[in-house]
Amino acid sequence: MPTIFSVADAMLVCTQDQMHFEPASRALQKGYHVLLEKPMSHDPLECIIMGELAEKYQRIFSICHVLRFTDFFKTIKRLLQQGRIGRLVSIQHTENVEYAHYAHSFVRGNWRKSKESSPMILAKSCHDMDILLWLADAKCTKVSSFGGLTHFRKENAPEGAPKRCLDGCPVQNECPYYAPKIYIDRDDWVNKVMRTVVSSDTSDEGVLHALKEGPYGRCVYHSDNDVVDHQVVNIEFDNEVTVAFTMSAFTFEGGRSVKLMGSHGQIRADMERNEIEVTSFVTREKELKEIIRLEAPPEGHGGGDEGIMQDFVRLVRQNGLEAGLTSASVSVESHLMAFAAEKSRLENRVIQIDDFREELKSEPTFSK
């Protein structure tokens, strides 16, 4: 291995989706341990190459799949490992994007166009592909997917709706996506976060000024977005676990909800309510149920943001003695699931993951 020099132990790469490959690759080559924002890349081949670079230079290379570090999903994983529902057979998993969040980030915001960022299944739901891979605890073999951009299109604009909300929209009272409703009237932590994106001046006056001229004041039916607003993905793993995943922009609540079905019981869980319910088939006659209500999680993806930072620091201090829970070698697999899902959606066919991987590796650029 060549001699490598660095001025620090580790580097965090937090650029936009399409700007990850160059700095992350160079950091690995120069000897840095790397924590990389998700998704790894908008290009599946770049994901594979970065994973191999981490192995070649024996560096810690963790991806920000923060859900693995939340008490919510750690509890579910522990219940599965304890055999509380017998053998896991199937999973129903839903990502509730929340209607205002979707309009903010994926209609008006930076992730509205696939070619400028990445497809929705990657930009938003790579977290979900990762957590499903972790819960199933097996290799993904097949993926199929359907979905599209159904609602946020020009032909669905109300009659007379202008291109900007503040230019005299005739349906401002009825439209849930009317910009002042989301950025001015709403009073919760989501509003506070979104305001900081809309304007550096987060006063009502500052935000209103930004809405008059900036991208977040555009009518959601007259934007230049193209990412899907709903998508379903079917997944099969080599241990015969099957998954039905749904991402939808048309939900009032945010967060994830999941049902795991096993040979001897089931788990139903809701991340927004921070509740996990375990039901055993064996004790059905006694109607015995266990309700696990976790303590209110800290801000930042249910405590996952703090958890992954603590884990990364620990791994760096160990100087590579272990790969970590969200290492690139694991993350590449969940990213390929996302890329395969988008390929399936666009090509209307089932994607075999092994075949998909070989196709990528056969590309001329892979050997360079």
mmCIF file of C-alpha atoms in Angstrom:
data_model
loop_
_atom_site.group_PDB
_atom_site.id
_atom_site.type_symbol
_atom_site.label_atom_id
_atom_site.label_comp_id
_atom_site.label_asym_id
_atom_site.label_seq_id
_atom_site.Cartn_x
_atom_site.Cartn_y
_atom_site.Cartn_z
ATOM 1 C CA MET A 1 0.000 0.000 0.000
ATOM 2 C CA PRO A 2 1.453 3.446 -0.902
ATOM 3 C CA THR A 3 2.587 5.837 1.816
ATOM 4 C CA ILE A 4 -0.228 8.228 2.678
ATOM 5 C CA PHE A 5 -0.233 11.537 4.515
ATOM 6 C CA SER A 6 -3.050 13.528 6.098
ATOM 7 C CA VAL A 7 -3.397 16.583 8.320
ATOM 8 C CA ALA A 8 -6.227 15.090 10.388
ATOM 9 C CA ASP A 9 -7.646 11.712 11.298
ATOM 10 C CA ALA A 10 -10.974 12.011 9.531
ATOM 11 C CA MET A 11 -13.008 14.001 7.054
ATOM 12 C CA LEU A 12 -16.756 14.614 6.758
ATOM 13 C CA VAL A 13 -18.091 14.952 3.213
ATOM 14 C CA CYS A 14 -21.416 16.813 3.273
ATOM 15 C CA THR A 15 -21.729 18.175 -0.250
ATOM 16 C CA GLN A 16 -24.770 17.792 -2.505
ATOM 17 C CA ASP A 17 -25.600 14.347 -3.905
ATOM 18 C CA GLN A 18 -23.729 14.659 -7.195
ATOM 19 C CA MET A 19 -20.597 16.085 -5.541
ATOM 20 C CA HIS A 20 -19.720 13.184 -3.218
ATOM 21 C CA PHE A 21 -17.450 11.000 -5.333
ATOM 22 C CA GLU A 22 -14.465 13.264 -5.906
ATOM 23 C CA PRO A 23 -13.819 14.504 -2.340
ATOM 24 C CA ALA A 24 -14.644 11.146 -0.728
ATOM 25 C CA SER A 25 -12.365 9.226 -3.107
ATOM 26 C CA ARG A 26 -9.475 11.633 -2.675
ATOM 27 C CA ALA A 27 -9.875 11.632 1.092
ATOM 28 C CA LEU A 28 -9.680 7.830 1.203
ATOM 29 C CA GLN A 29 -6.614 7.818 -1.058
ATOM 30 C CA LYS A 30 -4.886 10.397 1.150
ATOM 31 C CA GLY A 31 -5.445 8.347 4.275
ATOM 32 C CA TYR A 32 -8.472 9.963 5.901
ATOM 33 C CA HIS A 33 -11.253 8.075 7.575
ATOM 34 C CA VAL A 34 -14.478 9.353 5.987
ATOM 35 C CA LEU A 35 -18.045 9.956 7.103
ATOM 36 C CA LEU A 36 -20.111 10.544 3.969
ATOM 37 C CA GLU A 37 -23.568 12.057 3.739
ATOM 38 C CA LYS A 38 -26.153 9.853 2.082
ATOM 39 C CA PRO A 39 -26.665 8.909 -0.662
ATOM 40 C CA MET A 40 -23.124 7.789 -1.442
ATOM 41 C CA SER A 41 -23.526 8.952 -5.027
ATOM 42 C CA HIS A 42 -26.137 9.471 -7.739
ATOM 43 C CA ASP A 43 -24.195 6.923 -9.811
ATOM 44 C CA PRO A 44 -24.228 3.224 -8.806
ATOM 45 C CA LEU A 45 -20.801 2.612 -10.307
ATOM 46 C CA GLU A 46 -19.301 5.378 -8.188
ATOM 47 C CA CYS A 47 -20.785 3.708 -5.081
ATOM 48 C CA ILE A 48 -19.062 0.428 -5.936
ATOM 49 C CA ILE A 49 -15.741 2.149 -6.662
ATOM 50 C CA MET A 50 -15.791 4.089 -3.369
ATOM 51 C CA GLY A 51 -16.532 0.886 -1.466
ATOM 52 C CA GLU A 52 -13.518 -0.783 -3.051
ATOM 53 C CA LEU A 53 -11.295 2.225 -2.322
ATOM 54 C CA ALA A 54 -12.193 2.010 1.374
ATOM 55 C CA GLU A 55 -11.186 -1.641 1.369
ATOM 56 C CA LYS A 56 -7.985 -0.979 -0.607
ATOM 57 C CA TYR A 57 -6.764 1.778 1.719
ATOM 58 C CA GLN A 58 -8.173 0.153 4.861
ATOM 59 C CA ARG A 59 -9.975 3.283 5.988
ATOM 60 C CA ILE A 60 -13.134 3.722 8.034
ATOM 61 C CA PHE A 61 -15.762 4.752 5.506
ATOM 62 C CA SER A 62 -19.174 5.220 7.129
ATOM 63 C CA ILE A 63 -22.340 6.417 5.398
ATOM 64 C CA CYS A 64 -24.911 8.556 7.226
ATOM 65 C CA HIS A 65 -27.635 5.935 7.508
ATOM 66 C CA VAL A 66 -28.769 7.363 10.817
ATOM 67 C CA LEU A 67 -31.867 5.172 11.309
ATOM 68 C CA ARG A 68 -29.713 2.284 12.534
ATOM 69 C CA PHE A 69 -28.674 4.457 15.467
ATOM 70 C CA THR A 70 -32.166 5.395 16.670
ATOM 71 C CA ASP A 71 -33.619 3.714 19.762
ATOM 72 C CA PHE A 72 -36.695 2.961 17.647
ATOM 73 C CA PHE A 73 -35.003 0.732 15.081
ATOM 74 C CA LYS A 74 -32.400 -0.615 17.507
ATOM 75 C CA THR A 75 -35.295 -1.886 19.635
ATOM 76 C CA ILE A 76 -36.962 -3.558 16.643
ATOM 77 C CA LYS A 77 -33.665 -5.169 15.635
ATOM 78 C CA ARG A 78 -33.149 -6.476 19.155
ATOM 79 C CA LEU A 79 -36.662 -7.975 19.244
ATOM 80 C CA LEU A 80 -35.957 -9.818 16.001
ATOM 81 C CA GLN A 81 -32.627 -11.111 17.285
ATOM 82 C CA GLN A 82 -34.337 -12.342 20.452
ATOM 83 C CA GLY A 83 -36.731 -14.375 18.327
ATOM 84 C CA ARG A 84 -39.757 -12.627 19.765
ATOM 85 C CA ILE A 85 -41.820 -13.238 16.612
ATOM 86 C CA GLY A 86 -40.102 -16.431 15.506
ATOM 87 C CA ARG A 87 -38.642 -16.439 12.022
ATOM 88 C CA LEU A 88 -39.114 -13.171 10.151
ATOM 89 C CA VAL A 89 -41.109 -13.789 6.967
ATOM 90 C CA SER A 90 -42.318 -10.472 5.567
ATOM 91 C CA ILE A 91 -42.190 -6.718 6.153
ATOM 92 C CA GLN A 92 -44.538 -3.871 5.257
ATOM 93 C CA HIS A 93 -42.708 -0.571 5.524
ATOM 94 C CA THR A 94 -44.021 2.925 4.771
ATOM 95 C CA GLU A 95 -42.139 6.175 4.513
ATOM 96 C CA ASN A 96 -44.557 9.009 5.212
ATOM 97 C CA VAL A 97 -42.893 12.020 3.623
ATOM 98 C CA GLU A 98 -45.542 14.514 4.889
ATOM 99 C CA TYR A 99 -47.232 16.728 2.341
ATOM 100 C CA ALA A 100 -45.507 20.026 3.258
ATOM 101 C CA HIS A 101 -42.080 18.412 3.541
ATOM 102 C CA TYR A 102 -42.477 16.915 0.084
ATOM 103 C CA ALA A 103 -43.583 20.230 -1.421
ATOM 104 C CA HIS A 104 -40.678 22.018 0.252
ATOM 105 C CA SER A 105 -37.829 19.644 -0.639
ATOM 106 C CA PHE A 106 -39.007 17.746 -3.706
ATOM 107 C CA VAL A 107 -41.208 20.216 -5.609
ATOM 108 C CA ARG A 108 -39.708 23.597 -4.766
ATOM 109 C CA GLY A 109 -36.367 22.542 -3.268
ATOM 110 C CA ASN A 110 -32.933 21.175 -4.137
ATOM 111 C CA TRP A 111 -34.070 17.570 -4.642
ATOM 112 C CA ARG A 112 -36.884 18.248 -7.116
ATOM 113 C CA LYS A 113 -35.056 17.037 -10.253
ATOM 114 C CA SER A 114 -33.438 13.628 -10.645
ATOM 115 C CA LYS A 115 -30.648 14.809 -12.925
ATOM 116 C CA GLU A 116 -29.648 17.621 -10.564
ATOM 117 C CA SER A 117 -29.673 15.503 -7.411
ATOM 118 C CA SER A 118 -30.875 11.890 -7.592
ATOM 119 C CA PRO A 119 -34.131 9.911 -7.915
ATOM 120 C CA MET A 120 -36.546 10.083 -4.974
ATOM 121 C CA ILE A 121 -35.921 6.456 -4.020
ATOM 122 C CA LEU A 122 -32.260 7.357 -3.538
ATOM 123 C CA ALA A 123 -32.422 10.944 -2.256
ATOM 124 C CA LYS A 124 -35.113 10.260 0.354
ATOM 125 C CA SER A 125 -35.583 6.530 0.684
ATOM 126 C CA CYS A 126 -32.019 5.191 0.716
ATOM 127 C CA HIS A 127 -32.473 5.350 4.522
ATOM 128 C CA ASP A 128 -35.335 2.895 4.132
ATOM 129 C CA MET A 129 -33.489 0.564 1.784
ATOM 130 C CA ASP A 130 -30.684 0.456 4.342
ATOM 131 C CA ILE A 131 -32.916 -0.254 7.326
ATOM 132 C CA LEU A 132 -34.790 -2.974 5.425
ATOM 133 C CA LEU A 133 -31.490 -4.634 4.519
ATOM 134 C CA TRP A 134 -30.500 -4.494 8.200
ATOM 135 C CA LEU A 135 -33.779 -5.909 9.494
ATOM 136 C CA ALA A 136 -33.982 -8.671 6.882
ATOM 137 C CA ASP A 137 -30.352 -9.553 7.636
ATOM 138 C CA ALA A 138 -29.767 -11.163 4.243
ATOM 139 C CA LYS A 139 -28.673 -10.425 0.712
ATOM 140 C CA CYS A 140 -31.181 -8.803 -1.640
ATOM 141 C CA THR A 141 -31.870 -10.890 -4.744
ATOM 142 C CA LYS A 142 -34.769 -9.257 -6.649
ATOM 143 C CA VAL A 143 -36.434 -5.854 -6.861
ATOM 144 C CA SER A 144 -39.482 -4.522 -8.695
ATOM 145 C CA SER A 145 -41.031 -1.077 -8.465
ATOM 146 C CA PHE A 146 -43.882 1.124 -9.671
ATOM 147 C CA GLY A 147 -44.635 4.800 -9.150
ATOM 148 C CA GLY A 148 -44.642 8.218 -10.735
ATOM 149 C CA LEU A 149 -45.261 11.934 -10.482
ATOM 150 C CA THR A 150 -49.042 11.980 -10.331
ATOM 151 C CA HIS A 151 -50.191 15.169 -8.631
ATOM 152 C CA PHE A 152 -47.596 17.943 -8.796
ATOM 153 C CA ARG A 153 -47.922 18.644 -12.511
ATOM 154 C CA LYS A 154 -49.004 21.652 -14.545
ATOM 155 C CA GLU A 155 -52.224 20.031 -15.754
ATOM 156 C CA ASN A 156 -53.396 19.726 -12.136
ATOM 157 C CA ALA A 157 -53.053 23.445 -11.392
ATOM 158 C CA PRO A 158 -56.327 25.073 -10.260
ATOM 159 C CA GLU A 159 -57.896 27.343 -12.844
ATOM 160 C CA GLY A 160 -56.269 30.751 -12.759
ATOM 161 C CA ALA A 161 -53.416 29.702 -10.468
ATOM 162 C CA PRO A 162 -50.399 31.981 -11.099
ATOM 163 C CA LYS A 163 -46.836 30.710 -11.263
ATOM 164 C CA ARG A 164 -46.103 32.189 -7.833
ATOM 165 C CA CYS A 165 -48.336 31.866 -4.762
ATOM 166 C CA LEU A 166 -48.154 35.551 -3.837
ATOM 167 C CA ASP A 167 -49.190 36.749 -7.290
ATOM 168 C CA GLY A 168 -52.894 36.589 -6.422
ATOM 169 C CA CYS A 169 -53.738 32.891 -6.234
ATOM 170 C CA PRO A 170 -57.547 32.455 -6.451
ATOM 171 C CA VAL A 171 -57.497 29.258 -4.348
ATOM 172 C CA GLN A 172 -55.092 30.302 -1.609
ATOM 173 C CA ASN A 173 -57.613 29.486 1.124
ATOM 174 C CA GLU A 174 -58.233 25.960 -0.158
ATOM 175 C CA CYS A 175 -54.737 24.984 -1.322
ATOM 176 C CA PRO A 176 -52.715 23.109 1.344
ATOM 177 C CA TYR A 177 -49.513 23.991 -0.519
ATOM 178 C CA TYR A 178 -50.038 27.771 -0.552
ATOM 179 C CA ALA A 179 -46.571 28.975 0.460
ATOM 180 C CA PRO A 180 -47.528 31.342 3.332
ATOM 181 C CA LYS A 181 -49.510 28.510 4.968
ATOM 182 C CA ILE A 182 -46.360 26.388 5.076
ATOM 183 C CA TYR A 183 -43.729 29.009 5.822
ATOM 184 C CA ILE A 184 -45.625 31.683 7.785
ATOM 185 C CA ASP A 185 -48.797 30.296 9.380
ATOM 186 C CA ARG A 186 -47.480 26.912 10.468
ATOM 187 C CA ASP A 187 -46.026 26.874 13.988
ATOM 188 C CA ASP A 188 -43.937 23.791 14.723
ATOM 189 C CA TRP A 189 -40.341 22.585 14.497
ATOM 190 C CA VAL A 190 -40.780 21.679 10.810
ATOM 191 C CA ASN A 191 -41.714 25.276 10.042
ATOM 192 C CA LYS A 192 -38.672 26.541 11.956
ATOM 193 C CA VAL A 193 -36.341 24.314 9.953
ATOM 194 C CA MET A 194 -37.908 25.195 6.603
ATOM 195 C CA ARG A 195 -37.786 28.935 7.323
ATOM 196 C CA THR A 196 -33.991 28.775 7.634
ATOM 197 C CA VAL A 197 -33.830 27.273 4.150
ATOM 198 C CA VAL A 198 -36.138 29.843 2.597
ATOM 199 C CA SER A 199 -34.356 32.903 3.988
ATOM 200 C CA SER A 200 -31.446 33.934 6.206
ATOM 201 C CA ASP A 201 -33.896 36.461 7.662
ATOM 202 C CA THR A 202 -36.417 34.149 9.347
ATOM 203 C CA SER A 203 -38.798 36.896 10.449
ATOM 204 C CA ASP A 204 -42.236 36.907 8.805
ATOM 205 C CA GLU A 205 -41.177 39.899 6.735
ATOM 206 C CA GLY A 206 -37.940 38.238 5.634
ATOM 207 C CA VAL A 207 -39.634 35.004 4.684
ATOM 208 C CA LEU A 208 -42.421 36.778 2.776
ATOM 209 C CA HIS A 209 -39.838 38.742 0.812
ATOM 210 C CA ALA A 210 -38.048 35.503 -0.111
ATOM 211 C CA LEU A 211 -41.320 33.883 -1.168
ATOM 212 C CA LYS A 212 -42.020 36.737 -3.563
ATOM 213 C CA GLU A 213 -38.795 36.156 -5.479
ATOM 214 C CA GLY A 214 -37.244 32.813 -4.521
ATOM 215 C CA PRO A 215 -37.983 29.199 -5.479
ATOM 216 C CA TYR A 216 -40.029 28.431 -2.369
ATOM 217 C CA GLY A 217 -42.752 30.841 -3.419
ATOM 218 C CA ARG A 218 -43.494 28.965 -6.626
ATOM 219 C CA CYS A 219 -46.837 27.299 -7.208
ATOM 220 C CA VAL A 220 -46.331 23.569 -6.703
ATOM 221 C CA TYR A 221 -48.129 22.950 -9.992
ATOM 222 C CA HIS A 222 -45.885 25.320 -11.962
ATOM 223 C CA SER A 223 -42.445 24.187 -10.821
ATOM 224 C CA ASP A 224 -39.810 22.283 -12.821
ATOM 225 C CA ASN A 225 -39.853 19.163 -10.608
ATOM 226 C CA ASP A 226 -39.762 15.622 -11.998
ATOM 227 C CA VAL A 227 -39.167 13.220 -9.071
ATOM 228 C CA VAL A 228 -41.967 10.812 -8.153
ATOM 229 C CA ASP A 229 -44.545 11.719 -5.521
ATOM 230 C CA HIS A 230 -45.396 8.085 -4.756
ATOM 231 C CA GLN A 231 -43.582 4.811 -5.274
ATOM 232 C CA VAL A 232 -43.861 1.190 -4.195
ATOM 233 C CA VAL A 233 -40.999 -1.321 -4.140
ATOM 234 C CA ASN A 234 -41.166 -5.093 -3.789
ATOM 235 C CA ILE A 235 -38.006 -6.766 -2.500
ATOM 236 C CA GLU A 236 -36.937 -10.376 -2.075
ATOM 237 C CA PHE A 237 -33.981 -11.508 0.053
ATOM 238 C CA ASP A 238 -32.072 -14.772 -0.168
ATOM 239 C CA ASN A 239 -33.440 -15.932 3.209
ATOM 240 C CA GLU A 240 -36.952 -15.773 1.657
ATOM 241 C CA VAL A 241 -37.954 -12.606 3.518
ATOM 242 C CA THR A 242 -40.149 -10.418 1.308
ATOM 243 C CA VAL A 243 -40.748 -6.670 1.646
ATOM 244 C CA ALA A 244 -43.450 -4.315 0.429
ATOM 245 C CA PHE A 245 -42.199 -0.717 0.714
ATOM 246 C CA THR A 246 -44.284 2.411 0.074
ATOM 247 C CA MET A 247 -43.115 6.011 -0.174
ATOM 248 C CA SER A 248 -45.863 8.616 -0.364
ATOM 249 C CA ALA A 249 -45.986 12.407 -0.360
ATOM 250 C CA PHE A 250 -49.674 12.315 0.523
ATOM 251 C CA THR A 251 -49.595 11.876 4.281
ATOM 252 C CA PHE A 252 -50.381 14.225 7.156
ATOM 253 C CA GLU A 253 -47.854 12.633 9.481
ATOM 254 C CA GLY A 254 -44.146 12.207 8.855
ATOM 255 C CA GLY A 255 -41.782 9.421 9.864
ATOM 256 C CA ARG A 256 -41.895 5.701 9.243
ATOM 257 C CA SER A 257 -44.398 3.000 10.068
ATOM 258 C CA VAL A 258 -43.602 -0.689 9.825
ATOM 259 C CA LYS A 259 -45.143 -4.105 10.351
ATOM 260 C CA LEU A 260 -42.911 -7.160 10.656
ATOM 261 C CA MET A 261 -44.598 -10.549 10.353
ATOM 262 C CA GLY A 262 -42.995 -13.695 11.699
ATOM 263 C CA SER A 263 -43.783 -17.349 12.144
ATOM 264 C CA HIS A 264 -44.803 -16.887 15.795
ATOM 265 C CA GLY A 265 -45.873 -13.270 16.068
ATOM 266 C CA GLN A 266 -45.822 -9.753 14.696
ATOM 267 C CA ILE A 267 -44.379 -6.323 15.414
ATOM 268 C CA ARG A 268 -46.243 -3.130 14.569
ATOM 269 C CA ALA A 269 -44.348 0.097 15.056
ATOM 270 C CA ASP A 270 -44.794 3.794 14.355
ATOM 271 C CA MET A 271 -41.783 6.085 14.493
ATOM 272 C CA GLU A 272 -43.840 9.280 14.694
ATOM 273 C CA ARG A 273 -45.666 8.033 17.805
ATOM 274 C CA ASN A 274 -42.474 6.328 19.002
ATOM 275 C CA GLU A 275 -44.429 3.165 19.762
ATOM 276 C CA ILE A 276 -43.668 -0.499 19.200
ATOM 277 C CA GLU A 277 -46.265 -3.223 19.699
ATOM 278 C CA VAL A 278 -45.311 -6.897 19.927
ATOM 279 C CA THR A 279 -47.980 -9.596 19.662
ATOM 280 C CA SER A 280 -47.338 -13.297 20.139
ATOM 281 C CA PHE A 281 -49.409 -15.908 18.313
ATOM 282 C CA VAL A 282 -48.629 -18.417 21.078
ATOM 283 C CA THR A 283 -50.396 -16.428 23.801
ATOM 284 C CA ARG A 284 -53.278 -15.249 21.648
ATOM 285 C CA GLU A 285 -55.878 -16.841 23.878
ATOM 286 C CA LYS A 286 -54.677 -14.735 26.805
ATOM 287 C CA GLU A 287 -54.744 -11.650 24.599
ATOM 288 C CA LEU A 288 -51.296 -10.806 25.844
ATOM 289 C CA LYS A 289 -49.693 -7.857 24.120
ATOM 290 C CA GLU A 290 -46.620 -5.931 24.981
ATOM 291 C CA ILE A 291 -46.562 -2.210 24.257
ATOM 292 C CA ILE A 292 -43.171 -0.586 24.208
ATOM 293 C CA ARG A 293 -43.390 3.189 24.425
ATOM 294 C CA LEU A 294 -39.928 4.593 24.109
ATOM 295 C CA GLU A 295 -38.945 7.848 25.733
ATOM 296 C CA ALA A 296 -39.322 10.881 23.503
ATOM 297 C CA PRO A 297 -36.299 10.856 21.178
ATOM 298 C CA PRO A 298 -33.941 13.812 20.854
ATOM 299 C CA GLU A 299 -34.104 15.952 17.744
ATOM 300 C CA GLY A 300 -32.142 14.849 14.698
ATOM 301 C CA HIS A 301 -33.749 11.777 13.117
ATOM 302 C CA GLY A 302 -34.891 10.340 16.443
ATOM 303 C CA GLY A 303 -31.434 10.592 17.974
ATOM 304 C CA GLY A 304 -29.777 8.947 14.991
ATOM 305 C CA ASP A 305 -27.689 12.004 14.087
ATOM 306 C CA GLU A 306 -25.979 12.075 17.463
ATOM 307 C CA GLY A 307 -25.662 8.292 17.471
ATOM 308 C CA ILE A 308 -23.830 8.058 14.169
ATOM 309 C CA MET A 309 -21.382 10.822 15.134
ATOM 310 C CA GLN A 310 -20.561 9.064 18.383
ATOM 311 C CA ASP A 311 -20.059 5.790 16.532
ATOM 312 C CA PHE A 312 -17.827 7.367 13.876
ATOM 313 C CA VAL A 313 -15.595 8.995 16.507
ATOM 314 C CA ARG A 314 -15.342 5.658 18.313
ATOM 315 C CA LEU A 315 -14.356 3.863 15.104
ATOM 316 C CA VAL A 316 -11.713 6.463 14.246
ATOM 317 C CA ARG A 317 -10.202 6.221 17.718
ATOM 318 C CA GLN A 318 -9.928 2.472 17.228
ATOM 319 C CA ASN A 319 -8.166 3.224 13.913
ATOM 320 C CA GLY A 320 -10.029 0.676 11.861
ATOM 321 C CA LEU A 321 -10.328 -2.296 14.210
ATOM 322 C CA GLU A 322 -13.924 -2.748 13.026
ATOM 323 C CA ALA A 323 -15.878 -1.639 9.967
ATOM 324 C CA GLY A 324 -18.869 -0.098 11.722
ATOM 325 C CA LEU A 325 -22.616 -0.496 11.425
ATOM 326 C CA THR A 326 -22.992 1.632 8.280
ATOM 327 C CA SER A 327 -19.745 0.841 6.485
ATOM 328 C CA ALA A 328 -19.479 1.379 2.744
ATOM 329 C CA SER A 329 -19.431 -2.362 2.103
ATOM 330 C CA VAL A 330 -22.905 -2.620 3.632
ATOM 331 C CA SER A 331 -24.164 0.656 2.217
ATOM 332 C CA VAL A 332 -23.268 -0.280 -1.348
ATOM 333 C CA GLU A 333 -25.756 -3.140 -1.100
ATOM 334 C CA SER A 334 -28.670 -0.926 -0.019
ATOM 335 C CA HIS A 335 -27.752 1.679 -2.637
ATOM 336 C CA LEU A 336 -27.879 -0.981 -5.341
ATOM 337 C CA MET A 337 -31.365 -1.874 -4.101
ATOM 338 C CA ALA A 338 -32.422 1.749 -4.618
ATOM 339 C CA PHE A 339 -30.829 2.003 -8.062
ATOM 340 C CA ALA A 340 -32.412 -1.314 -9.057
ATOM 341 C CA ALA A 341 -35.815 -0.073 -7.878
ATOM 342 C CA GLU A 342 -35.552 3.018 -10.069
ATOM 343 C CA LYS A 343 -34.387 0.922 -13.009
ATOM 344 C CA SER A 344 -37.354 -1.386 -12.498
ATOM 345 C CA ARG A 345 -39.774 1.530 -12.309
ATOM 346 C CA LEU A 346 -38.458 3.070 -15.521
ATOM 347 C CA GLU A 347 -38.103 -0.174 -17.464
ATOM 348 C CA ASN A 348 -41.172 -1.953 -16.068
ATOM 349 C CA ARG A 349 -39.372 -5.179 -15.208
ATOM 350 C CA VAL A 350 -37.986 -7.184 -12.296
ATOM 351 C CA ILE A 351 -34.298 -6.526 -11.626
ATOM 352 C CA GLN A 352 -31.988 -9.333 -10.508
ATOM 353 C CA ILE A 353 -29.437 -7.703 -8.211
ATOM 354 C CA ASP A 354 -26.510 -9.974 -9.154
ATOM 355 C CA ASP A 355 -27.103 -9.355 -12.858
ATOM 356 C CA PHE A 356 -27.397 -5.628 -12.206
ATOM 357 C CA ARG A 357 -24.091 -5.591 -10.325
ATOM 358 C CA GLU A 358 -22.300 -7.479 -13.099
ATOM 359 C CA GLU A 359 -23.656 -5.078 -15.710
ATOM 360 C CA LEU A 360 -22.205 -2.165 -13.761
ATOM 361 C CA LYS A 361 -18.832 -3.827 -13.299
ATOM 362 C CA SER A 362 -18.598 -4.603 -16.996
ATOM 363 C CA GLU A 363 -18.727 -0.925 -17.915
ATOM 364 C CA PRO A 364 -15.411 0.348 -19.386
ATOM 365 C CA THR A 365 -15.076 3.084 -16.747
ATOM 366 C CA PHE A 366 -15.019 0.560 -13.906
ATOM 367 C CA SER A 367 -11.473 -0.592 -14.612
ATOM 368 C CA LYS A 368 -10.050 2.932 -14.742
#
